[in-house]
Amino acid sequence: MQYHRNRRLRASEALRSLVRETVLSPADFVLPVFVIEGSSRREAISSMPGVSRLSIDLLVKECRELYQHGVRAVNIYAKISENLKDNAGTEAWNRDGLMQRAIREVKNAVPEMVLMPDVALDPYSMYGHDGIITEGKVDNDSTNDALARMAVSQAEAGADIVAPSDMMDGRVAAIREALEENNFKDVGILSYSAKYASSFYGPFRNALDSAPKDFENIPKDKKTYQMDFHNSREALNEVYKDVEEGADIIMIKPGMPYLDIVAKVREAIDLPIAVYHTSGEYAMLKAAAASGWVDNNLALMESLTCIKRAGADMIFTYAAKEAAKLLG
């Protein structure tokens, strides 16, 4: 006769915590932040309740608070004025640009904070694409040259890890070579290896004004370089290539709807895996909570735990400080 009862180990919170397989920590989180020009400026982002664009001085204050709550890393995006944008994204490697100044000031104020600035041309492109447009198409190889210059500029400013999110072929190798040649051998690369052409990026593009522009002879979306969401095996192909080219961490984006990809990649590689809990995922949770359909705190912590359970070593989430406070 069998007397196995799995429920014995679920009888109390104390018992459940003793046998818990997945445990979240504030150190698991990376907060994406949006920086703008000015002083003491905070611009609320309507599509992401609780998230704001911050001037550099307020970003420094935010990073100090984050570190006190146990969040040790930020992923920086710069929202620049339209008159600074062009097809080549040249403002992206301006030593005195908004991104570079933000990196320097945060690193000076909170030197222990890990800075992971975004490497992509869409915030700097007049067309809103992650690459340079040539004859109506995104030019992969000339874009790689620009991304390498951007990464070196960020490293010079004090970035710990550069995070190319563009999905150009071969850009990890181009960035790694440029960093080595410029004596930034210790600067890491977090590569968005499996980034899908997803509908979950809408609030982010609103926050950064980085959606493709409606110009004639300009691609209307990013599907020629971001991955087709119907595909799974292709993700492993992308990951393997980035690992070979020198990536230190690989990213899978989006998060919750793509946990099958996270689990599959976790089984295939030993490098650290980052997963992006996207703006759309965050916004849907906030909207459902505002309508009283879910409990925000419970649903948030369940979502983040599921991402880690699937195989993530770190989670990029707009709720990083909120979740850290709940854990604290």
XYZ file of C-alpha atoms in Angstrom:
328
model
C 0.000 0.000 0.000
C 1.297 3.441 -0.956
C 1.194 6.313 1.539
C 2.713 9.067 -0.622
C 0.992 12.413 -0.116
C 2.604 15.360 -1.864
C 0.372 17.711 0.112
C 2.348 17.001 3.302
C 5.007 19.472 2.167
C 2.418 22.151 1.340
C 0.747 22.225 4.743
C 2.168 25.577 5.883
C 4.104 28.532 4.551
C 7.089 27.467 6.628
C 7.092 24.015 5.018
C 6.497 25.421 1.547
C 9.426 27.799 1.952
C 11.726 24.978 3.066
C 11.191 23.026 -0.168
C 10.849 26.001 -2.501
C 12.855 25.499 -5.694
C 12.916 29.063 -7.038
C 13.614 32.105 -4.868
C 13.679 35.718 -6.067
C 16.118 38.327 -4.826
C 16.406 42.068 -5.570
C 19.843 41.249 -7.000
C 18.062 39.334 -9.795
C 16.612 42.541 -11.242
C 17.816 45.099 -13.780
C 15.768 48.301 -14.049
C 15.379 49.853 -17.526
C 15.520 53.647 -17.189
C 14.790 56.494 -19.612
C 16.942 59.618 -19.386
C 16.057 63.066 -20.758
C 17.746 66.451 -20.894
C 17.227 69.091 -18.231
C 17.289 69.334 -14.468
C 14.747 68.083 -11.923
C 12.586 66.815 -14.782
C 10.255 63.860 -14.413
C 7.910 62.986 -17.285
C 5.303 60.347 -16.521
C 4.816 57.725 -19.260
C 1.071 57.262 -19.628
C 1.290 53.777 -21.102
C 3.452 52.531 -18.210
C 1.902 53.639 -14.897
C 4.569 54.338 -12.307
C 7.367 54.745 -14.881
C 8.842 58.136 -15.824
C 11.553 59.642 -17.984
C 14.135 61.264 -15.703
C 16.714 63.995 -16.070
C 20.231 62.945 -15.118
C 20.089 64.382 -11.597
C 16.894 62.461 -10.824
C 18.353 59.342 -12.439
C 21.299 59.567 -10.050
C 18.873 59.830 -7.129
C 16.896 56.844 -8.449
C 20.051 54.741 -8.735
C 21.029 55.535 -5.159
C 17.587 54.413 -3.966
C 17.704 51.290 -6.118
C 21.035 50.275 -4.676
C 19.706 50.689 -1.137
C 16.870 48.314 -2.036
C 19.307 45.720 -3.385
C 18.898 46.334 -7.127
C 22.413 46.411 -8.515
C 22.007 47.180 -12.236
C 20.266 49.591 -14.607
C 19.698 49.443 -18.362
C 19.861 53.002 -19.740
C 17.988 54.487 -22.723
C 18.341 58.093 -23.892
C 15.420 60.066 -25.345
C 16.998 62.757 -27.494
C 15.427 65.651 -29.383
C 14.341 65.164 -32.990
C 16.840 67.678 -34.363
C 19.706 65.411 -33.213
C 18.445 62.402 -35.152
C 19.715 61.328 -38.564
C 19.858 58.167 -40.641
C 23.307 57.160 -39.352
C 22.507 57.758 -35.680
C 25.660 59.819 -35.219
C 24.514 61.281 -31.892
C 24.840 57.764 -30.453
C 28.635 58.116 -30.172
C 28.806 61.788 -29.198
C 31.161 61.881 -26.195
C 29.102 64.711 -24.732
C 25.752 63.170 -25.674
C 22.924 62.572 -23.229
C 23.683 58.865 -22.848
C 27.400 59.400 -22.260
C 26.804 62.141 -19.672
C 24.241 59.983 -17.883
C 26.667 57.061 -17.701
C 29.477 59.244 -16.327
C 27.341 60.939 -13.681
C 25.660 57.777 -12.441
C 28.990 55.921 -12.312
C 30.585 58.783 -10.377
C 27.702 58.951 -7.908
C 27.047 55.209 -7.483
C 30.233 53.461 -8.627
C 29.017 50.043 -7.453
C 25.957 50.171 -9.711
C 26.315 48.021 -12.836
C 25.535 50.170 -15.887
C 24.197 48.377 -18.957
C 23.393 51.028 -21.584
C 21.365 50.040 -24.625
C 23.201 49.747 -27.939
C 20.803 50.332 -30.837
C 20.218 53.142 -33.307
C 16.420 53.451 -33.091
C 16.422 56.251 -30.437
C 18.903 58.146 -32.636
C 17.415 57.349 -36.048
C 15.222 59.787 -37.941
C 13.387 56.701 -39.237
C 12.959 54.894 -35.909
C 14.832 51.802 -37.035
C 17.617 49.926 -35.271
C 19.835 50.281 -38.309
C 20.924 52.567 -41.130
C 18.523 52.676 -44.072
C 20.060 52.191 -47.521
C 17.852 51.964 -50.611
C 14.772 51.226 -48.535
C 16.366 48.453 -46.438
C 18.170 48.194 -43.116
C 21.862 47.896 -43.999
C 23.291 45.254 -41.688
C 27.029 45.803 -42.135
C 27.146 49.606 -42.021
C 24.910 49.421 -38.959
C 27.427 47.115 -37.268
C 30.133 49.721 -37.757
C 27.903 52.340 -36.120
C 26.998 50.024 -33.236
C 30.673 49.334 -32.571
C 31.383 53.074 -32.370
C 28.408 53.497 -30.044
C 29.591 50.696 -27.751
C 33.127 52.095 -27.531
C 31.727 55.526 -26.698
C 29.658 54.038 -23.880
C 32.653 52.104 -22.582
C 34.716 55.308 -22.541
C 31.958 56.945 -20.465
C 32.090 54.163 -17.877
C 29.670 51.431 -18.942
C 30.277 48.047 -17.334
C 28.358 46.043 -19.931
C 27.054 47.163 -23.324
C 23.712 45.730 -24.407
C 23.150 45.520 -28.181
C 19.402 45.108 -28.743
C 19.333 45.651 -32.512
C 19.475 42.042 -33.857
C 21.923 42.771 -36.691
C 23.884 39.711 -37.837
C 27.500 39.728 -36.666
C 27.253 42.762 -34.437
C 28.540 40.973 -31.315
C 31.814 40.153 -33.098
C 32.088 43.731 -34.410
C 31.511 45.202 -30.943
C 33.861 42.761 -29.229
C 36.641 43.520 -31.705
C 36.144 47.281 -31.309
C 36.215 47.038 -27.509
C 39.399 44.955 -27.601
C 41.108 47.321 -30.034
C 40.265 50.314 -27.815
C 41.535 48.632 -24.620
C 38.120 47.919 -23.113
C 38.791 44.229 -22.631
C 36.890 44.107 -19.350
C 33.656 45.617 -20.707
C 31.097 42.869 -21.183
C 28.494 42.329 -23.889
C 24.911 41.436 -23.056
C 23.504 40.457 -26.422
C 19.821 40.411 -27.270
C 20.293 37.070 -28.979
C 16.660 35.987 -29.264
C 14.671 39.201 -29.622
C 11.360 38.661 -31.335
C 9.371 41.077 -33.493
C 6.734 41.362 -30.808
C 3.580 43.369 -30.199
C 4.575 43.670 -26.518
C 6.947 46.612 -27.150
C 4.310 49.303 -27.726
C 4.599 51.216 -24.423
C 8.412 51.191 -24.684
C 8.330 52.722 -28.153
C 5.945 55.354 -26.841
C 8.340 56.118 -23.990
C 11.336 56.479 -26.286
C 9.647 57.573 -29.536
C 11.439 54.718 -31.292
C 8.734 53.228 -33.481
C 9.396 53.100 -37.246
C 8.316 56.326 -38.932
C 5.772 56.372 -41.730
C 8.023 57.477 -44.573
C 7.877 56.304 -48.159
C 10.373 53.533 -48.989
C 11.078 52.925 -45.295
C 10.286 49.495 -43.734
C 7.040 49.735 -41.767
C 8.174 47.334 -39.047
C 11.249 45.536 -37.721
C 10.424 42.057 -38.938
C 13.372 41.822 -41.334
C 15.830 41.774 -38.418
C 13.891 40.866 -35.270
C 12.808 37.221 -35.022
C 9.529 35.730 -36.243
C 7.479 34.796 -33.183
C 6.335 31.590 -34.869
C 9.868 30.153 -34.571
C 11.623 28.327 -31.763
C 14.616 26.461 -33.203
C 15.809 29.677 -34.815
C 16.367 31.106 -31.336
C 19.015 28.498 -30.591
C 20.742 29.294 -33.876
C 20.858 32.990 -32.934
C 22.101 32.221 -29.421
C 24.872 29.891 -30.578
C 26.164 32.505 -33.036
C 26.310 35.223 -30.373
C 28.081 32.911 -27.936
C 30.681 32.109 -30.608
C 31.159 35.817 -31.338
C 31.966 36.638 -27.711
C 28.740 37.495 -25.877
C 29.071 37.307 -22.083
C 25.325 37.256 -21.337
C 22.483 36.472 -23.706
C 19.037 38.063 -23.648
C 15.656 36.602 -24.526
C 12.866 39.098 -25.178
C 9.898 39.163 -24.485
C 9.586 37.283 -21.214
C 6.369 35.619 -20.044
C 4.981 34.600 -23.481
C 8.397 33.155 -24.420
C 9.255 30.988 -21.420
C 9.493 27.950 -23.698
C 12.412 29.698 -25.407
C 14.002 30.547 -22.060
C 13.808 26.929 -20.908
C 15.155 25.619 -24.220
C 18.110 28.015 -24.205
C 18.813 27.281 -20.533
C 19.255 23.615 -21.391
C 21.541 24.435 -24.315
C 24.080 26.898 -22.871
C 25.962 27.642 -19.657
C 26.275 31.427 -20.066
C 24.104 33.688 -17.903
C 20.656 34.331 -19.360
C 18.790 37.627 -19.092
C 15.060 37.809 -19.782
C 13.157 41.024 -20.496
C 9.812 41.463 -18.759
C 8.667 43.908 -21.437
C 6.759 47.167 -21.322
C 3.650 45.481 -22.722
C 3.743 42.766 -20.078
C 4.186 45.401 -17.369
C 1.413 47.615 -18.764
C -1.078 44.741 -19.043
C -0.467 43.791 -15.433
C -0.973 47.377 -14.272
C -4.154 47.744 -16.340
C -5.611 44.505 -14.988
C -4.747 45.510 -11.438
C -6.278 48.973 -11.914
C -9.515 47.298 -13.023
C -9.499 45.065 -9.972
C -9.110 41.881 -12.030
C -5.841 40.772 -10.425
C -3.884 41.621 -7.294
C -0.896 43.631 -8.560
C 1.595 42.459 -5.950
C 0.697 38.783 -6.181
C 0.557 38.725 -9.988
C 3.810 40.661 -10.305
C 5.775 38.362 -8.022
C 4.290 35.272 -9.654
C 5.250 36.579 -13.110
C 8.838 37.343 -12.124
C 9.227 34.045 -10.284
C 8.008 32.143 -13.351
C 10.613 33.881 -15.495
C 13.374 32.874 -13.095
C 11.956 29.346 -12.757
C 12.188 28.936 -16.546
C 15.933 29.599 -16.422
C 16.640 33.334 -16.162
C 19.657 34.461 -14.156
C 18.561 38.087 -14.304
C 15.308 39.843 -15.171
C 14.982 43.237 -16.836
C 11.763 44.672 -15.434
C 10.187 48.105 -14.998
C 8.918 46.825 -11.645
C 12.439 46.215 -10.282
C 12.221 48.680 -7.403
C 8.606 47.767 -6.680
C 9.460 44.067 -6.542
C 12.580 44.691 -4.455
C 10.479 46.537 -1.881
C 8.008 43.662 -1.746
C 10.858 41.211 -1.208
C 12.473 43.483 1.352
